[in-house]
Tab-separated table of C-alpha atoms in Angstrom:
chain	number	residue	atom	x	y	z
A	9	MET	CA	26.571	-34.337	21.021
A	10	ASN	CA	23.579	-34.111	23.460
A	11	LYS	CA	19.861	-34.044	22.525
A	12	ARG	CA	19.522	-30.323	23.389
A	13	PHE	CA	22.383	-29.336	21.078
A	14	LEU	CA	20.751	-31.425	18.296
A	15	LEU	CA	17.420	-29.804	18.834
A	16	ILE	CA	18.950	-26.269	18.702
A	17	LEU	CA	20.812	-27.265	15.462
A	18	LEU	CA	17.608	-28.580	13.957
A	19	LEU	CA	15.610	-25.473	14.774
A	20	CYS	CA	18.401	-23.303	13.232
A	21	PHE	CA	18.378	-25.430	10.145
A	22	LEU	CA	14.558	-25.218	9.776
A	23	GLY	CA	14.730	-21.424	10.255
A	24	MET	CA	17.355	-21.034	7.577
A	25	ALA	CA	15.350	-23.275	5.299
A	26	GLY	CA	12.326	-21.089	5.758
A	27	LEU	CA	14.323	-17.979	4.975
A	28	PHE	CA	15.715	-19.555	1.740
A	29	ALA	CA	12.176	-20.660	0.718
A	30	ALA	CA	10.806	-17.126	1.335
A	31	ALA	CA	13.668	-15.641	-0.706
A	32	ASP	CA	13.139	-18.060	-3.540
A	33	GLU	CA	9.370	-17.410	-3.805
A	34	VAL	CA	9.991	-13.576	-3.936
A	35	ARG	CA	12.560	-14.001	-6.699
A	36	LYS	CA	10.131	-16.214	-8.724
A	37	ALA	CA	7.277	-13.773	-8.346
A	38	LEU	CA	9.427	-10.681	-9.128
A	39	PRO	CA	12.217	-11.940	-11.427
A	40	ASN	CA	13.539	-8.474	-12.555
A	41	LEU	CA	14.725	-6.835	-9.364
A	42	THR	CA	18.347	-6.120	-8.578
A	43	GLU	CA	20.264	-8.171	-6.036
A	44	ALA	CA	20.314	-5.197	-3.662
A	45	GLU	CA	16.468	-4.976	-3.873
A	46	TYR	CA	16.037	-8.669	-3.192
A	47	GLN	CA	18.242	-8.341	-0.107
A	48	ALA	CA	16.222	-5.220	1.067
A	49	LEU	CA	12.965	-7.148	0.687
A	50	GLU	CA	14.368	-10.052	2.625
A	51	ALA	CA	15.344	-7.579	5.368
A	52	GLY	CA	11.792	-6.325	5.603
A	53	GLU	CA	12.398	-3.067	3.744
A	54	MET	CA	10.239	-1.466	1.020
A	55	VAL	CA	11.791	-0.977	-2.438
A	56	TYR	CA	10.426	1.515	-4.909
A	57	GLY	CA	11.013	3.376	-8.161
A	58	ARG	CA	9.607	6.371	-10.079
A	59	ALA	CA	8.268	6.450	-13.693
A	60	ILE	CA	9.635	9.867	-14.394
A	61	ASP	CA	11.988	10.711	-17.306
A	62	GLY	CA	12.084	7.125	-18.528
A	63	GLY	CA	12.145	5.418	-15.133
A	64	LYS	CA	10.626	1.900	-14.813
A	65	ILE	CA	8.276	0.582	-12.069
A	66	THR	CA	6.677	-2.589	-13.622
A	67	GLN	CA	9.409	-4.828	-12.062
A	68	TYR	CA	7.785	-4.233	-8.652
A	69	PHE	CA	4.566	-5.945	-9.572
A	70	VAL	CA	3.680	-9.573	-10.329
A	71	GLU	CA	3.306	-9.942	-14.124
A	72	GLY	CA	-0.338	-10.485	-15.189
A	73	SER	CA	-1.717	-9.287	-11.844
A	74	GLU	CA	-4.187	-6.357	-11.748
A	75	ALA	CA	-1.493	-4.261	-10.048
A	76	GLY	CA	0.962	-5.185	-12.713
A	77	LYS	CA	-1.431	-4.185	-15.541
A	78	ARG	CA	-2.118	-0.807	-13.863
A	79	ALA	CA	1.645	-0.245	-13.393
A	80	ALA	CA	2.288	-0.858	-17.113
A	81	LEU	CA	-0.345	1.669	-17.955
A	82	ALA	CA	0.979	4.213	-15.475
A	83	GLN	CA	4.595	3.704	-16.686
A	84	ALA	CA	3.497	4.374	-20.296
A	85	GLN	CA	1.607	7.586	-19.657
A	86	GLU	CA	3.302	10.548	-21.364
A	87	SER	CA	2.580	13.265	-18.766
A	88	GLY	CA	2.491	13.209	-14.980
A	89	PHE	CA	4.349	10.791	-12.812
A	90	SER	CA	4.066	7.470	-11.044
A	91	ILE	CA	5.619	5.623	-8.087
A	92	GLY	CA	5.751	1.898	-7.720
A	93	ALA	CA	6.700	0.076	-4.471
A	94	VAL	CA	6.730	-3.385	-2.994
A	95	SER	CA	7.402	-5.016	0.420
A	96	TYR	CA	7.400	-8.690	1.458
A	97	ILE	CA	5.690	-9.647	4.653
A	98	PRO	CA	6.134	-13.216	5.978
A	99	TYR	CA	2.891	-14.757	7.414
A	100	HIS	CA	2.717	-14.995	11.175
A	101	ALA	CA	1.504	-18.267	12.503
A	102	ALA	CA	-2.247	-17.427	12.509
A	103	LEU	CA	-2.127	-16.238	8.881
A	104	LYS	CA	-0.037	-19.168	7.776
A	105	ALA	CA	-2.472	-21.651	9.336
A	106	LYS	CA	-5.469	-20.271	7.308
A	107	GLN	CA	-6.597	-21.595	3.964
A	108	PRO	CA	-5.783	-19.265	1.081
A	109	LEU	CA	-9.425	-17.965	0.613
A	110	GLU	CA	-9.980	-17.665	4.353
A	111	ARG	CA	-6.748	-15.666	4.449
A	112	GLN	CA	-7.921	-13.407	1.618
A	113	LEU	CA	-11.055	-12.546	3.613
A	114	ALA	CA	-9.085	-11.674	6.712
A	115	ILE	CA	-6.667	-9.548	4.714
A	116	PHE	CA	-9.532	-7.791	2.843
A	117	ASN	CA	-11.261	-6.778	6.119
A	118	ALA	CA	-7.892	-5.654	7.511
A	119	ILE	CA	-7.360	-3.350	4.493
A	120	ARG	CA	-10.930	-1.928	4.732
A	121	ALA	CA	-10.515	-1.022	8.401
A	122	ILE	CA	-9.636	2.557	7.413
A	123	SER	CA	-10.787	4.191	10.740
A	124	THR	CA	-7.704	2.699	12.223
A	125	GLN	CA	-5.583	5.056	10.026
A	126	GLU	CA	-6.604	7.975	12.192
A	127	GLY	CA	-3.503	9.203	13.959
A	128	LEU	CA	-1.184	7.648	11.422
A	129	THR	CA	2.151	9.435	11.397
A	130	TYR	CA	4.856	10.049	8.783
A	131	ILE	CA	8.280	11.775	8.675
A	132	SER	CA	7.742	15.380	7.583
A	133	TRP	CA	10.513	17.020	5.545
A	134	ARG	CA	8.938	20.534	6.138
A	135	ALA	CA	8.859	19.845	9.911
A	136	GLY	CA	12.572	19.137	9.955
A	137	ASN	CA	12.311	15.391	9.307
A	138	LYS	CA	10.206	14.923	12.474
A	139	GLU	CA	7.289	12.630	12.988
A	140	LYS	CA	3.951	14.315	12.248
A	141	VAL	CA	0.300	13.126	12.193
A	142	LEU	CA	-0.569	12.387	8.600
A	143	ILE	CA	-4.267	11.255	8.697
A	144	GLU	CA	-6.514	13.133	11.137
A	145	LYS	CA	-9.853	11.687	10.083
A	146	SER	CA	-10.797	8.573	8.114
A	147	SER	CA	-14.187	7.259	7.615
A	148	TYR	CA	-16.648	5.740	5.100
A	149	MET	CA	-19.367	7.821	3.526
A	150	GLU	CA	-22.892	6.885	2.649
A	151	ASP	CA	-22.523	8.345	-0.857
A	152	SER	CA	-20.079	10.519	-2.780
A	153	LYS	CA	-21.158	13.814	-1.229
A	154	ASN	CA	-22.881	13.504	2.122
A	155	LEU	CA	-20.445	14.232	4.934
A	156	ASN	CA	-23.179	14.408	7.608
A	157	LYS	CA	-23.502	10.609	7.822
A	158	LEU	CA	-20.213	8.842	8.111
A	159	LEU	CA	-20.182	5.091	8.405
A	160	PRO	CA	-18.298	2.527	10.467
A	161	ASP	CA	-15.814	0.223	8.818
A	162	PRO	CA	-17.616	-2.617	6.898
A	163	VAL	CA	-16.826	-6.206	7.675
A	164	ALA	CA	-17.363	-8.780	4.996
A	165	SER	CA	-18.342	-12.380	5.881
A	166	VAL	CA	-17.750	-13.676	2.299
A	167	PHE	CA	-14.703	-12.639	0.217
A	168	PRO	CA	-15.811	-10.384	-2.622
A	169	TYR	CA	-14.212	-10.140	-6.007
A	170	THR	CA	-15.393	-6.608	-6.542
A	171	ALA	CA	-16.432	-3.813	-4.092
A	172	GLU	CA	-16.845	-0.058	-4.151
A	173	SER	CA	-16.941	2.489	-1.331
A	174	TYR	CA	-16.794	6.201	-0.775
A	175	VAL	CA	-14.355	7.451	1.836
A	176	TYR	CA	-13.603	10.839	3.493
A	177	GLN	CA	-10.142	11.579	4.761
A	178	ARG	CA	-8.634	14.672	6.337
A	179	ASP	CA	-4.801	14.812	6.357
A	180	SER	CA	-2.168	17.339	7.287
A	181	SER	CA	-0.899	17.669	3.706
A	182	PHE	CA	-3.972	18.231	1.629
A	183	GLY	CA	-6.831	18.855	4.165
A	184	GLY	CA	-10.239	17.105	3.795
A	185	ASN	CA	-10.876	15.092	0.691
A	186	ARG	CA	-13.320	12.594	-0.714
A	187	TYR	CA	-12.189	9.324	-2.459
A	188	LEU	CA	-13.670	6.439	-4.276
A	189	HIS	CA	-12.254	3.067	-3.346
A	190	THR	CA	-12.705	0.389	-6.083
A	191	TYR	CA	-11.642	-3.253	-5.414
A	192	THR	CA	-10.641	-5.748	-8.057
A	193	ASN	CA	-9.813	-9.024	-6.416
A	194	THR	CA	-8.901	-12.617	-7.289
A	195	ASP	CA	-8.139	-15.708	-5.110
A	196	LYS	CA	-4.485	-14.501	-4.795
A	197	GLU	CA	-4.680	-10.789	-5.284
A	198	ILE	CA	-6.454	-7.854	-3.497
A	199	PHE	CA	-6.249	-4.596	-5.425
A	200	VAL	CA	-7.825	-1.309	-4.462
A	201	GLU	CA	-7.790	1.804	-6.592
A	202	ILE	CA	-8.235	5.003	-4.527
A	203	SER	CA	-9.234	7.929	-6.749
A	204	ASN	CA	-9.774	11.472	-5.513
A	205	ILE	CA	-13.257	12.849	-6.239
A	206	SER	CA	-12.425	16.261	-4.873
A	207	ASN	CA	-9.678	18.709	-5.584
A	208	MET	CA	-6.629	18.225	-3.283
A	209	LYS	CA	-5.232	21.606	-2.102
A	210	VAL	CA	-1.984	22.826	-0.484
A	211	LEU	CA	-2.512	25.121	2.494
A	212	GLY	CA	-6.319	24.724	1.900
A	213	LEU	CA	-6.150	27.293	-0.966
A	214	PHE	CA	-4.175	26.219	-3.971
A	215	THR	CA	-5.165	23.121	-6.010
A	216	ALA	CA	-2.274	20.617	-6.217
A	217	VAL	CA	-4.181	17.750	-7.767
A	218	LYS	CA	-7.542	18.140	-9.543
A	219	SER	CA	-10.489	15.841	-9.037
A	220	GLY	CA	-9.904	12.517	-10.803
A	221	GLN	CA	-6.144	13.226	-11.396
A	222	LEU	CA	-4.783	11.075	-8.659
A	223	SER	CA	-4.830	7.299	-8.208
A	224	ILE	CA	-3.314	5.854	-5.020
A	225	ASP	CA	-3.492	2.075	-5.355
A	226	MET	CA	-2.701	-0.610	-2.825
A	227	GLY	CA	-2.559	-4.382	-3.346
A	228	THR	CA	-1.580	-7.643	-1.802
A	229	TYR	CA	-0.595	-10.842	-3.519
A	230	GLN	CA	-0.436	-14.164	-1.744
A	231	LEU	CA	2.671	-16.333	-1.994
A	232	GLU	CA	3.239	-19.575	-0.123
A	233	ASP	CA	5.004	-18.221	2.877
A	234	GLY	CA	4.299	-14.505	2.767
A	235	LEU	CA	2.524	-11.567	1.234
A	236	LEU	CA	3.667	-9.049	-1.362
A	237	LEU	CA	2.376	-5.667	-0.466
A	238	VAL	CA	2.428	-3.272	-3.411
A	239	ALA	CA	1.640	0.396	-3.805
A	240	LEU	CA	1.097	2.439	-7.026
A	241	THR	CA	0.610	6.115	-7.103
A	242	SER	CA	-0.159	7.997	-10.383
A	243	VAL	CA	-0.853	11.653	-11.056
A	244	ARG	CA	-1.914	12.507	-14.616
A	245	ASP	CA	-1.138	15.719	-16.430
A	246	ARG	CA	0.670	17.593	-13.840
A	247	SER	CA	4.291	18.647	-12.911
A	248	PRO	CA	5.939	16.686	-10.092
A	249	GLU	CA	6.483	19.989	-8.237
A	250	VAL	CA	4.047	22.539	-6.888
A	251	SER	CA	5.217	26.080	-5.834
A	252	VAL	CA	3.023	28.027	-3.496
A	253	LEU	CA	3.984	31.286	-1.839
A	254	GLY	CA	7.675	30.363	-2.015
A	255	LEU	CA	6.994	26.858	-0.814
A	256	THR	CA	7.932	24.019	-3.177
A	257	VAL	CA	6.174	20.731	-2.663
A	258	ASP	CA	7.733	17.686	-4.380
A	259	LEU	CA	4.699	15.540	-5.010
A	260	PRO	CA	6.500	12.238	-5.672
A	261	SER	CA	8.366	12.594	-2.350
A	262	ALA	CA	5.107	13.582	-0.529
A	263	PHE	CA	3.328	10.481	-1.887
A	264	ARG	CA	6.260	8.148	-1.218
A	265	ARG	CA	6.129	9.188	2.447
A	266	ARG	CA	2.421	8.481	2.355
A	267	ILE	CA	3.157	5.026	0.904
A	268	VAL	CA	5.640	4.234	3.654
A	269	ALA	CA	3.105	5.354	6.295
A	270	LEU	CA	0.417	3.162	4.812
A	271	GLN	CA	2.773	0.192	4.567
A	272	ASN	CA	3.547	0.447	8.291
A	273	TRP	CA	-0.155	0.740	9.043
A	274	PHE	CA	-0.997	-2.325	7.010
A	275	ILE	CA	1.759	-4.369	8.709
A	276	ASP	CA	0.251	-3.476	12.074
A	277	GLN	CA	-3.204	-4.458	10.724
A	278	LEU	CA	-1.925	-7.831	9.637
A	279	ALA	CA	-0.594	-8.430	13.172
A	280	THR	CA	-4.160	-8.194	14.542
A	281	ILE	CA	-5.415	-11.112	12.508
A	282	HIS	CA	-5.895	-14.197	14.577
């Protein structure tokens, strides 16, 4: 058995050991998933569920985390609907090399770089399952109303445990809207609640979601070898379907596609961290 063969064998063993370690830490952090869901996460896929008609979503969030607490509240609400989703993203070498708090700062700044969401695409059912631009404009606002002075992405030099920002986004589904981003962070978790502070309309005319009715939340949770990326979307006091001029919009499906698009955007953002 020559040295080259032994080296290849050792590298394969170390690679398999890394995969087993990653799988083990995901199972410990999220102990209530199905075997199929664990396998999907290990394959780099997103798994999700809906809290509609008795459906459960809390299993997709780390118990005791801010995201987990919000998911429990969303699951318990008696009207409206919620979607919970999680992905597992192994650290690339540069992220792995960072200390946990240094890593948190880098991840926080990556999440806040919302201008890079411009041009983000998704698969549109109405367009015949074709790729379509989702977010056309994305920028920070000076305050909750003034659209005349949009701001560049902020960059933090110290990791904050709370932060708040106003954001303007124009997308192909609901037009231009204003949002409040509120961060609740810990040394392991970054959690941002995104609340609409303007009515979201279909075709620019008909209100689909009233101001304050929507909460689209994103979060990350640091594990030893990778990151859990979670998403939670809740709409209060409204039917899951909107019918306008013969057009029926399934809101849970629309927001799930948005979650998938944001997940792909965030994975690209993580890849830029050095």
